PDB file of C-alpha atoms in Angstrom:
ATOM      1  CA  UNK A  20       0.305 -14.465   8.856  1.00  0.00           C
ATOM      2  CA  UNK A  21       2.201 -11.775   6.948  1.00  0.00           C
ATOM      3  CA  UNK A  22       0.562 -12.743   3.656  1.00  0.00           C
ATOM      4  CA  UNK A  23      -2.875 -12.645   5.298  1.00  0.00           C
ATOM      5  CA  UNK A  24      -2.237  -9.178   6.754  1.00  0.00           C
ATOM      6  CA  UNK A  25      -0.982  -7.940   3.380  1.00  0.00           C
ATOM      7  CA  UNK A  26      -4.115  -9.203   1.602  1.00  0.00           C
ATOM      8  CA  UNK A  27      -6.341  -7.534   4.193  1.00  0.00           C
ATOM      9  CA  UNK A  28      -4.515  -4.217   3.879  1.00  0.00           C
ATOM     10  CA  UNK A  29      -4.675  -4.302   0.077  1.00  0.00           C
ATOM     11  CA  UNK A  30      -8.393  -5.050   0.195  1.00  0.00           C
ATOM     12  CA  UNK A  31      -8.998  -2.131   2.580  1.00  0.00           C
ATOM     13  CA  UNK A  32      -6.910   0.189   0.397  1.00  0.00           C
ATOM     14  CA  UNK A  33      -8.949  -0.795  -2.667  1.00  0.00           C
ATOM     15  CA  UNK A  34     -12.203  -0.085  -0.834  1.00  0.00           C
ATOM     16  CA  UNK A  35     -10.886   3.359   0.142  1.00  0.00           C
ATOM     17  CA  UNK A  36      -9.798   3.973  -3.480  1.00  0.00           C
ATOM     18  CA  UNK A  37      -6.179   4.418  -2.416  1.00  0.00           C
ATOM     19  CA  UNK A  38      -3.348   3.805  -4.866  1.00  0.00           C
ATOM     20  CA  UNK A  39      -1.165   0.728  -4.442  1.00  0.00           C
ATOM     21  CA  UNK A  40       1.912   1.193  -2.254  1.00  0.00           C
ATOM     22  CA  UNK A  41       4.459   1.675  -5.073  1.00  0.00           C
ATOM     23  CA  UNK A  42       2.196   4.138  -6.858  1.00  0.00           C
ATOM     24  CA  UNK A  43       1.648   5.988  -3.578  1.00  0.00           C
ATOM     25  CA  UNK A  44       5.420   6.195  -2.998  1.00  0.00           C
ATOM     26  CA  UNK A  45       5.869   7.527  -6.546  1.00  0.00           C
ATOM     27  CA  UNK A  46       3.256  10.223  -5.864  1.00  0.00           C
ATOM     28  CA  UNK A  47       4.985  11.185  -2.618  1.00  0.00           C
ATOM     29  CA  UNK A  48       8.426  11.438  -4.286  1.00  0.00           C
ATOM     30  CA  UNK A  49       7.004  13.503  -7.145  1.00  0.00           C
ATOM     31  CA  UNK A  50       5.587  15.854  -4.500  1.00  0.00           C
ATOM     32  CA  UNK A  51       9.022  16.416  -2.974  1.00  0.00           C
ATOM     33  CA  UNK A  52       8.703  14.089   0.010  1.00  0.00           C
ATOM     34  CA  UNK A  53      11.917  12.588   1.418  1.00  0.00           C
ATOM     35  CA  UNK A  54      11.707   8.855   2.131  1.00  0.00           C
ATOM     36  CA  UNK A  55      14.097   7.132   4.528  1.00  0.00           C
ATOM     37  CA  UNK A  56      14.283   3.502   5.568  1.00  0.00           C
ATOM     38  CA  UNK A  57      14.781   2.570   9.238  1.00  0.00           C
ATOM     39  CA  UNK A  58      18.192   0.987   9.808  1.00  0.00           C
ATOM     40  CA  UNK A  59      17.038  -1.019  12.838  1.00  0.00           C
ATOM     41  CA  UNK A  60      14.058  -2.529  10.979  1.00  0.00           C
ATOM     42  CA  UNK A  61      16.257  -3.338   7.998  1.00  0.00           C
ATOM     43  CA  UNK A  62      18.838  -5.028  10.238  1.00  0.00           C
ATOM     44  CA  UNK A  63      16.156  -7.015  12.082  1.00  0.00           C
ATOM     45  CA  UNK A  64      14.605  -8.316   8.860  1.00  0.00           C
ATOM     46  CA  UNK A  65      17.942  -8.698   7.019  1.00  0.00           C
ATOM     47  CA  UNK A  66      16.983  -6.270   4.255  1.00  0.00           C
ATOM     48  CA  UNK A  67      19.493  -4.403   2.123  1.00  0.00           C
ATOM     49  CA  UNK A  68      19.030  -1.065   0.397  1.00  0.00           C
ATOM     50  CA  UNK A  69      18.468  -3.021  -2.821  1.00  0.00           C
ATOM     51  CA  UNK A  70      15.355  -4.569  -1.221  1.00  0.00           C
ATOM     52  CA  UNK A  71      13.853  -1.135  -0.669  1.00  0.00           C
ATOM     53  CA  UNK A  72      11.897   1.203  -2.916  1.00  0.00           C
ATOM     54  CA  UNK A  73      14.337   2.514  -5.545  1.00  0.00           C
ATOM     55  CA  UNK A  74      13.940   6.196  -4.698  1.00  0.00           C
ATOM     56  CA  UNK A  75      14.501   6.166  -0.930  1.00  0.00           C
ATOM     57  CA  UNK A  76      16.754   8.974   0.226  1.00  0.00           C
ATOM     58  CA  UNK A  77      18.772   6.775   2.538  1.00  0.00           C
ATOM     59  CA  UNK A  78      18.857   4.376   5.431  1.00  0.00           C
ATOM     60  CA  UNK A  79      18.922   6.181   8.778  1.00  0.00           C
ATOM     61  CA  UNK A  80      18.842   5.514  12.509  1.00  0.00           C
ATOM     62  CA  UNK A  81      16.240   6.862  14.923  1.00  0.00           C
ATOM     63  CA  UNK A  82      18.738   9.524  16.011  1.00  0.00           C
ATOM     64  CA  UNK A  83      19.232  10.587  12.401  1.00  0.00           C
ATOM     65  CA  UNK A  84      15.459  10.707  11.990  1.00  0.00           C
ATOM     66  CA  UNK A  85      15.124  13.165  14.878  1.00  0.00           C
ATOM     67  CA  UNK A  86      17.943  15.320  13.471  1.00  0.00           C
ATOM     68  CA  UNK A  87      16.203  15.433  10.080  1.00  0.00           C
ATOM     69  CA  UNK A  88      13.046  16.732  11.743  1.00  0.00           C
ATOM     70  CA  UNK A  89      14.671  19.537  13.678  1.00  0.00           C
ATOM     71  CA  UNK A  90      14.294  22.151  10.908  1.00  0.00           C
ATOM     72  CA  UNK A  91      11.672  24.873  10.871  1.00  0.00           C
ATOM     73  CA  UNK A  92       8.603  23.950   8.814  1.00  0.00           C
ATOM     74  CA  UNK A  93       9.497  20.258   8.705  1.00  0.00           C
ATOM     75  CA  UNK A  94       6.621  17.796   8.843  1.00  0.00           C
ATOM     76  CA  UNK A  95       7.488  14.195   9.572  1.00  0.00           C
ATOM     77  CA  UNK A  96       5.565  10.949   9.477  1.00  0.00           C
ATOM     78  CA  UNK A  97       7.100   7.834  10.982  1.00  0.00           C
ATOM     79  CA  UNK A  98       5.550   4.619   9.664  1.00  0.00           C
TER      80      UNK A  98
END
């Protein structure tokens, strides 16, 4: 099911002329965006930091995520 969902998402992204995920992450990092991985999701799926995108800024909990967003002018997107 996961492979099917991935194929569908990639097809939709192509039709919308969106860059592939890794290219999109590169664009975000080059723009100064901070990228964090969710500790709970990583624990549930048995991922390590080495499994993640190379330039993530860290692995954080939900509580850490809320603390990161408490600054003035901070815009956050949780995916």
